[in-house]
Tab-separated table of C-alpha atoms in Angstrom:
chain	number	residue	atom	x	y	z
A	8	MET	CA	-58.234	5.952	49.084
A	9	LYS	CA	-59.004	3.297	46.421
A	10	THR	CA	-59.199	6.288	43.756
A	11	ILE	CA	-55.821	7.775	44.866
A	12	THR	CA	-54.195	4.264	44.749
A	13	SER	CA	-55.478	3.590	41.281
A	14	ALA	CA	-54.682	7.043	40.033
A	15	TRP	CA	-50.991	7.024	40.894
A	16	ARG	CA	-50.062	4.988	37.977
A	17	GLY	CA	-51.463	7.578	35.589
A	18	TYR	CA	-49.738	10.455	37.308
A	19	ALA	CA	-46.566	8.494	37.362
A	20	THR	CA	-46.722	7.804	33.602
A	21	ALA	CA	-47.766	11.588	32.845
A	22	LEU	CA	-44.597	12.676	34.794
A	23	TRP	CA	-42.402	10.080	32.915
A	24	ALA	CA	-43.764	11.400	29.445
A	25	LEU	CA	-43.279	14.955	30.307
A	26	THR	CA	-39.683	14.314	31.429
A	27	TYR	CA	-39.085	12.127	28.535
A	28	GLY	CA	-40.440	14.913	26.137
A	29	VAL	CA	-38.326	17.505	27.841
A	30	LEU	CA	-35.259	15.203	27.052
A	31	GLY	CA	-36.440	14.812	23.375
A	32	SER	CA	-36.682	18.496	22.813
A	33	ALA	CA	-33.081	18.861	24.318
A	34	TRP	CA	-31.794	16.336	21.847
A	35	ALA	CA	-33.566	18.299	18.820
A	36	LEU	CA	-31.855	21.486	20.146
A	37	GLY	CA	-28.494	19.983	20.288
A	38	LEU	CA	-28.052	18.316	23.615
A	39	PRO	CA	-25.695	15.195	22.992
A	40	GLY	CA	-26.969	11.674	23.960
A	41	PHE	CA	-29.259	11.158	21.232
A	42	PRO	CA	-29.811	7.332	21.570
A	43	TRP	CA	-30.248	6.497	17.884
A	44	GLY	CA	-28.886	7.220	14.531
A	45	ALA	CA	-25.283	7.797	14.307
A	46	SER	CA	-24.527	7.877	17.983
A	47	ASP	CA	-25.947	4.253	18.457
A	48	PRO	CA	-23.059	1.688	18.309
A	49	ASP	CA	-25.526	-0.609	16.089
A	50	PRO	CA	-23.005	-2.281	13.695
A	51	ASP	CA	-24.906	-1.763	10.527
A	52	GLY	CA	-28.060	0.205	11.692
A	53	ALA	CA	-30.121	-3.121	11.454
A	54	LEU	CA	-31.240	-3.634	14.974
A	55	SER	CA	-33.354	-0.766	15.873
A	56	ILE	CA	-36.244	0.467	13.862
A	57	LEU	CA	-35.143	4.046	14.746
A	58	ALA	CA	-31.583	3.647	13.437
A	59	GLY	CA	-32.209	6.151	10.449
A	60	THR	CA	-33.420	8.892	12.712
A	61	THR	CA	-31.406	12.046	13.606
A	62	PRO	CA	-31.654	14.251	16.600
A	63	ARG	CA	-34.195	16.244	14.948
A	64	PHE	CA	-36.525	13.236	15.815
A	65	GLY	CA	-36.455	14.710	19.227
A	66	TRP	CA	-39.436	16.931	18.292
A	67	TRP	CA	-41.510	13.879	17.412
A	68	ILE	CA	-40.431	12.283	20.786
A	69	ALA	CA	-41.794	15.471	22.506
A	70	ALA	CA	-44.888	15.383	20.611
A	71	LEU	CA	-45.515	11.855	21.166
A	72	SER	CA	-44.594	12.288	24.838
A	73	LEU	CA	-47.099	15.002	25.383
A	74	LEU	CA	-49.788	12.748	23.812
A	75	THR	CA	-48.826	10.105	26.201
A	76	ALA	CA	-49.038	12.424	29.203
A	77	VAL	CA	-52.674	13.620	28.241
A	78	THR	CA	-53.464	10.006	27.674
A	79	ALA	CA	-52.144	8.987	31.125
A	80	LEU	CA	-54.088	11.866	32.746
A	81	ALA	CA	-57.114	10.777	31.357
A	82	LEU	CA	-56.746	7.263	32.765
A	83	THR	CA	-56.787	8.713	36.313
A	84	ARG	CA	-60.409	9.903	36.042
A	85	ARG	CA	-63.338	7.501	36.512
A	86	SER	CA	-65.237	6.933	33.271
A	87	ASP	CA	-66.849	4.511	30.928
A	88	ARG	CA	-65.367	5.929	27.924
A	89	ARG	CA	-62.953	3.785	26.162
A	90	ALA	CA	-61.070	6.564	24.097
A	91	PRO	CA	-58.187	6.660	26.700
A	92	LEU	CA	-57.690	2.970	26.366
A	93	LEU	CA	-57.794	2.900	22.673
A	94	LEU	CA	-54.767	5.584	22.738
A	95	ALA	CA	-53.040	4.037	25.760
A	96	TRP	CA	-52.487	0.487	24.577
A	97	PRO	CA	-50.990	1.124	21.177
A	98	ILE	CA	-48.477	3.672	22.915
A	99	ALA	CA	-47.866	1.194	25.465
A	100	ALA	CA	-47.150	-1.687	23.167
A	101	SER	CA	-44.814	0.490	21.090
A	102	LEU	CA	-42.700	1.734	24.075
A	103	VAL	CA	-42.406	-2.050	25.324
A	104	LEU	CA	-42.315	-4.056	22.208
A	105	VAL	CA	-41.326	-1.853	19.163
A	106	VAL	CA	-38.815	0.591	20.344
A	107	PRO	CA	-36.484	-1.906	22.047
A	108	ASP	CA	-34.418	-4.544	20.191
A	109	SER	CA	-32.760	-7.881	20.626
A	110	ARG	CA	-29.645	-6.054	22.499
A	111	LEU	CA	-31.865	-5.921	25.550
A	112	MET	CA	-32.048	-9.581	25.598
A	113	MET	CA	-28.289	-9.871	25.183
A	114	GLY	CA	-27.784	-7.477	27.989
A	115	VAL	CA	-29.888	-9.535	30.483
A	116	ALA	CA	-28.414	-12.776	29.405
A	117	TYR	CA	-24.609	-11.605	29.746
A	118	THR	CA	-24.994	-9.689	32.966
A	119	PRO	CA	-24.876	-12.787	35.093
A	120	LEU	CA	-21.736	-13.890	33.263
A	121	LEU	CA	-20.140	-10.500	33.719
A	122	LEU	CA	-20.874	-10.814	37.428
A	123	VAL	CA	-19.153	-14.136	37.942
A	124	ALA	CA	-16.517	-13.677	35.524
A	125	PRO	CA	-13.936	-11.785	37.932
A	126	VAL	CA	-14.444	-14.877	40.502
A	127	PHE	CA	-13.070	-17.277	37.838
A	128	GLY	CA	-10.765	-15.064	36.275
A	129	TRP	CA	-12.469	-14.874	32.883
A	130	SER	CA	-11.595	-12.069	30.665
A	131	LEU	CA	-14.474	-12.490	28.184
A	132	GLY	CA	-12.525	-10.623	25.557
A	133	GLY	CA	-12.360	-7.583	27.692
A	134	ALA	CA	-16.219	-7.185	27.734
A	135	THR	CA	-17.623	-5.083	30.470
A	136	PHE	CA	-20.978	-3.759	31.688
A	137	ALA	CA	-20.607	-0.838	29.665
A	138	ASP	CA	-20.392	-2.999	26.489
A	139	ALA	CA	-23.657	-4.997	27.470
A	140	TRP	CA	-25.420	-1.909	28.579
A	141	PRO	CA	-24.552	1.231	26.455
A	142	TRP	CA	-26.593	4.086	26.877
A	143	PRO	CA	-28.812	3.304	23.661
A	144	VAL	CA	-29.700	0.065	25.412
A	145	LEU	CA	-30.284	1.595	28.893
A	146	ASN	CA	-32.567	4.056	26.971
A	147	GLN	CA	-34.563	0.905	25.798
A	148	LEU	CA	-35.177	0.204	29.489
A	149	VAL	CA	-36.400	3.787	29.972
A	150	CYS	CA	-38.882	3.544	27.232
A	151	MET	CA	-39.974	0.087	28.423
A	152	LEU	CA	-40.670	1.557	31.903
A	153	GLY	CA	-42.747	4.322	30.521
A	154	GLY	CA	-44.898	1.700	28.351
A	155	LEU	CA	-45.274	-0.564	31.589
A	156	LEU	CA	-46.496	2.315	33.789
A	157	LEU	CA	-49.089	3.251	30.899
A	158	ALA	CA	-50.027	-0.344	30.722
A	159	ALA	CA	-50.767	-0.565	34.533
A	160	ALA	CA	-52.641	2.760	34.205
A	161	ALA	CA	-54.639	1.413	31.467
A	162	LEU	CA	-55.489	-1.845	33.406
A	163	ALA	CA	-56.362	0.153	36.577
A	164	TYR	CA	-58.732	2.139	34.368
A	165	GLY	CA	-60.319	-0.847	32.907
A	166	ARG	CA	-60.934	-2.865	35.968
A	167	SER	CA	-64.370	-1.218	36.699
A	168	GLN	CA	-65.426	-2.557	33.141
A	169	ALA	CA	-67.006	-6.083	32.842
A	170	ARG	CA	-64.428	-8.495	31.399
A	171	THR	CA	-64.218	-12.262	30.979
A	172	ARG	CA	-61.726	-14.185	33.276
A	173	TRP	CA	-59.568	-15.669	30.499
A	174	PHE	CA	-56.280	-16.242	32.300
A	175	THR	CA	-57.403	-19.423	34.186
A	176	ARG	CA	-55.107	-21.784	35.852
A	177	HIS	CA	-55.801	-24.451	33.140
A	178	ARG	CA	-54.537	-21.895	30.356
A	179	GLY	CA	-51.679	-21.114	32.541
A	180	ARG	CA	-50.475	-24.539	32.771
A	181	THR	CA	-50.698	-25.002	28.971
A	182	ALA	CA	-48.833	-21.690	28.435
A	183	VAL	CA	-46.036	-22.903	30.833
A	184	TYR	CA	-45.533	-26.206	28.690
A	185	VAL	CA	-45.257	-24.049	25.647
A	186	ALA	CA	-42.959	-21.558	27.228
A	187	VAL	CA	-40.511	-24.549	28.235
A	188	VAL	CA	-40.750	-26.289	24.821
A	189	VAL	CA	-40.343	-23.331	22.374
A	190	PRO	CA	-36.806	-22.215	23.554
A	191	LEU	CA	-35.483	-25.631	23.419
A	192	VAL	CA	-35.308	-25.568	19.578
A	193	TYR	CA	-32.899	-22.700	19.989
A	194	CYS	CA	-31.010	-24.567	22.724
A	195	ALA	CA	-30.592	-27.697	20.639
A	196	THR	CA	-28.903	-25.710	17.655
A	197	ARG	CA	-26.478	-23.717	19.947
A	198	TRP	CA	-25.491	-26.907	22.073
A	199	ALA	CA	-24.877	-28.724	18.739
A	200	TRP	CA	-22.749	-26.140	17.450
A	201	ALA	CA	-20.691	-26.037	20.537
A	202	LEU	CA	-20.076	-29.802	20.128
A	203	GLY	CA	-18.999	-29.104	16.510
A	204	ILE	CA	-22.405	-30.492	14.882
A	205	PRO	CA	-23.493	-28.190	12.148
A	206	LEU	CA	-27.395	-28.535	12.965
A	207	GLY	CA	-28.995	-26.146	10.747
A	208	VAL	CA	-26.020	-24.409	9.262
A	209	SER	CA	-23.117	-25.447	6.875
A	210	PRO	CA	-19.776	-26.546	8.011
A	211	LYS	CA	-18.297	-23.397	6.696
A	212	PHE	CA	-20.644	-21.295	8.880
A	213	LEU	CA	-19.751	-23.513	11.820
A	214	ALA	CA	-16.043	-23.043	11.301
A	215	GLU	CA	-16.576	-19.339	11.553
A	216	GLY	CA	-17.299	-19.590	15.280
A	217	GLU	CA	-14.749	-21.893	16.553
A	218	ASP	CA	-12.851	-19.049	18.305
A	219	GLY	CA	-15.204	-19.502	21.339
A	220	LEU	CA	-18.394	-17.898	19.777
A	221	TRP	CA	-20.210	-21.069	19.881
A	222	LEU	CA	-19.405	-21.557	23.532
A	223	ALA	CA	-21.099	-18.275	24.184
A	224	GLY	CA	-24.016	-19.479	22.421
A	225	ALA	CA	-24.026	-22.570	24.431
A	226	TYR	CA	-23.994	-20.567	27.408
A	227	LEU	CA	-26.937	-18.543	26.292
A	228	ALA	CA	-28.975	-21.685	25.205
A	229	THR	CA	-28.236	-23.037	28.973
A	230	PHE	CA	-29.290	-19.830	30.307
A	231	GLY	CA	-32.732	-20.138	28.339
A	232	ALA	CA	-33.132	-23.832	29.394
A	233	PHE	CA	-32.588	-22.843	33.118
A	234	GLY	CA	-35.269	-20.245	32.671
A	235	GLY	CA	-37.463	-22.739	31.270
A	236	VAL	CA	-37.063	-25.009	34.367
A	237	LEU	CA	-37.885	-21.904	36.626
A	238	THR	CA	-40.989	-21.286	34.394
A	239	LEU	CA	-42.443	-24.591	35.674
A	240	GLY	CA	-42.590	-22.900	39.150
A	241	LEU	CA	-45.628	-20.993	37.725
A	242	THR	CA	-47.616	-24.234	37.999
A	243	GLN	CA	-45.846	-26.192	40.543
A	244	ARG	CA	-46.124	-26.293	44.478
A	245	TRP	CA	-42.562	-25.065	44.763
A	246	GLY	CA	-43.599	-21.979	42.895
A	247	GLU	CA	-45.892	-21.062	45.814
A	248	ILE	CA	-44.120	-22.551	48.903
A	249	PHE	CA	-40.267	-22.638	49.096
A	250	PRO	CA	-39.028	-26.185	49.077
A	251	ARG	CA	-37.138	-28.016	52.043
A	252	TRP	CA	-33.804	-27.721	50.638
A	253	ILE	CA	-33.661	-23.983	50.538
A	254	PRO	CA	-32.389	-23.014	54.188
A	255	VAL	CA	-34.241	-20.372	56.200
A	256	LEU	CA	-36.896	-19.982	53.565
A	257	ARG	CA	-38.103	-23.542	53.636
A	258	GLY	CA	-41.965	-23.869	54.158
A	259	ARG	CA	-42.608	-20.329	53.756
A	260	ARG	CA	-44.835	-18.786	50.922
A	261	VAL	CA	-43.092	-17.415	47.901
A	262	PRO	CA	-44.029	-13.713	47.472
A	263	PRO	CA	-45.989	-13.592	44.330
A	264	LEU	CA	-43.963	-10.647	42.892
A	265	LEU	CA	-40.705	-12.704	43.354
A	266	ALA	CA	-41.921	-14.822	40.335
A	267	VAL	CA	-44.196	-12.364	38.595
A	268	ILE	CA	-41.562	-9.531	38.134
A	269	PRO	CA	-38.627	-11.590	36.541
A	270	ALA	CA	-41.079	-13.853	34.454
A	271	ALA	CA	-42.900	-10.702	33.095
A	272	PHE	CA	-39.534	-8.916	32.218
A	273	VAL	CA	-38.307	-11.952	30.455
A	274	SER	CA	-41.543	-12.459	28.523
A	275	ILE	CA	-41.096	-8.898	27.224
A	276	VAL	CA	-37.353	-9.316	26.484
A	277	VAL	CA	-37.629	-12.487	24.438
A	278	THR	CA	-40.638	-11.019	22.502
A	279	VAL	CA	-38.725	-8.141	21.525
A	280	ALA	CA	-35.762	-10.199	20.389
A	281	GLY	CA	-38.063	-12.434	18.519
A	282	LEU	CA	-39.696	-9.477	16.699
A	283	THR	CA	-36.120	-8.212	15.502
A	284	TYR	CA	-35.407	-11.454	14.043
A	285	ILE	CA	-38.802	-11.700	12.376
A	286	ARG	CA	-38.022	-8.230	10.985
A	287	TRP	CA	-34.784	-9.168	9.606
A	288	THR	CA	-36.266	-12.414	8.135
A	289	ILE	CA	-38.763	-10.285	6.126
A	290	ALA	CA	-36.009	-8.107	5.055
A	291	GLY	CA	-34.131	-11.102	3.470
A	292	ARG	CA	-31.219	-10.798	5.721
A	293	PHE	CA	-30.910	-14.661	6.202
A	294	ALA	CA	-30.407	-17.734	3.843
A	295	LEU	CA	-32.747	-20.424	3.939
A	296	SER	CA	-29.916	-23.151	3.999
A	297	GLU	CA	-28.933	-21.513	7.288
A	298	TRP	CA	-32.128	-21.766	9.099
A	299	GLY	CA	-30.379	-22.887	12.467
A	300	ALA	CA	-29.075	-19.272	12.830
A	301	TRP	CA	-32.402	-17.435	12.426
A	302	LEU	CA	-35.488	-19.724	12.453
A	303	PRO	CA	-35.572	-20.637	16.206
A	304	GLU	CA	-35.483	-17.060	17.215
A	305	CYS	CA	-38.458	-16.331	15.039
A	306	PHE	CA	-40.509	-18.487	17.529
A	307	TRP	CA	-39.526	-16.372	20.442
A	308	PRO	CA	-42.695	-14.201	20.248
A	309	ILE	CA	-44.652	-17.307	20.883
A	310	TRP	CA	-42.358	-18.126	23.797
A	311	GLY	CA	-42.877	-14.464	25.287
A	312	ALA	CA	-46.665	-14.731	24.661
A	313	ALA	CA	-46.902	-18.057	26.576
A	314	LEU	CA	-44.749	-16.893	29.419
A	315	ALA	CA	-46.714	-13.730	29.785
A	316	THR	CA	-50.017	-15.725	29.682
A	317	ALA	CA	-48.605	-18.022	32.393
A	318	THR	CA	-47.398	-15.165	34.543
A	319	VAL	CA	-50.725	-13.340	34.573
A	320	SER	CA	-52.460	-16.758	35.281
A	321	TYR	CA	-50.031	-17.329	38.033
A	322	HIS	CA	-50.555	-13.846	39.614
A	323	LEU	CA	-54.240	-13.958	39.443
A	324	GLY	CA	-54.315	-17.511	40.860
A	325	ARG	CA	-52.206	-16.384	43.813
A	326	LYS	CA	-54.476	-13.405	44.244
A	327	ASP	CA	-57.463	-15.730	44.326
A	328	ASP	CA	-55.774	-17.983	46.888
A	329	ALA	CA	-55.109	-15.046	49.178
A	330	ILE	CA	-58.673	-13.923	49.085
A	331	ALA	CA	-59.811	-17.339	49.785
A	332	VAL	CA	-57.475	-17.571	52.739
A	333	ASP	CA	-58.589	-14.190	53.974
A	334	VAL	CA	-62.362	-15.103	53.657
A	335	GLY	CA	-61.775	-18.450	55.515
A	336	ALA	CA	-59.779	-16.685	58.301
A	337	ARG	CA	-62.789	-14.132	58.813
A	338	ARG	CA	-65.301	-16.927	58.973
A	339	ARG	CA	-63.334	-18.704	61.551
A	340	HIS	CA	-62.908	-15.479	63.639
A	341	GLU	CA	-66.679	-14.687	63.223
A	342	ALA	CA	-67.976	-18.206	63.971
A	343	PRO	CA	-67.036	-18.312	67.834
A	344	ALA	CA	-68.940	-14.800	68.175
A	345	GLU	CA	-72.094	-16.429	66.407
A	346	ASP	CA	-71.955	-19.420	68.553
A	347	ASP	CA	-71.686	-17.328	71.699
A	348	ARG	CA	-74.752	-15.326	70.694
A	349	SER	CA	-76.656	-18.649	69.851
A	350	ALA	CA	-75.870	-19.903	73.238
A	351	ARG	CA	-76.831	-16.839	75.016
A	352	ALA	CA	-80.218	-16.858	73.271
A	353	ARG	CA	-80.915	-20.446	74.241
């Protein structure tokens, strides 16, 4: 049963890879919907590293998908060989961190705003979910799903190998503080711009966004700051037990995945966005005098790495707590039986 449970991740990854490989072949043969190149609504082709590709790139997608499927199937077999891991981790990292771009974060950030906009009668300039989540961005989610499945299969494959427990509660606590502080630099610039303060930019640059653009930036900053507050829950008691002010749920244990899944997803999204800004910086797209418009975002990979570390530490810590509770309950259950046997022996 344990083998079957561990192997499903590899089989699921192989199925994803074969399906996406068929889709890549179809794009190469003329099927519409190729998510990059001319069909991508990327204004100047600067967001995605695949912006310069054509549908013929679908053949490469098919070949790489086949390699991914073979690697995933190799991960379903118990073995001490590390070769599958040497292929799996670079492929997973590419699908999760390299193929997506900063639009993924924008979609996540603006989705709550689009949900509440009709309630308050906000037009948002006519923006819709189709604008926040066009097919090229949804395709990034599809690629990320494949990468996460492959990473899960790689983790399951490597569990039998000796490894050091690096993700401790102490490191998780430190990582939480980093994950809270780093985005505050970005928040400070966007809040300042909304108040008319040219922090890190010129007055001319600030004037270009007076039509409401900086209010949107302030919303994103507030969204990020709120996320930072929630990050504290990974080390606080209210991250394990629902606090008293929450009706119905007060006093109950927080399901670990309720915190782990959103935090893990956000850690990926902010890292991807930060890598996009770093790529733009290296390409010389920004002026040093306008540092407020790009420098804070370049620290986002640190934010993402810290949040990921805090999330894994929280997950492992909750798992250890559950094991300890289970062992304690088992001992309490077995103790009366042992006492009874001792009494009868006497």
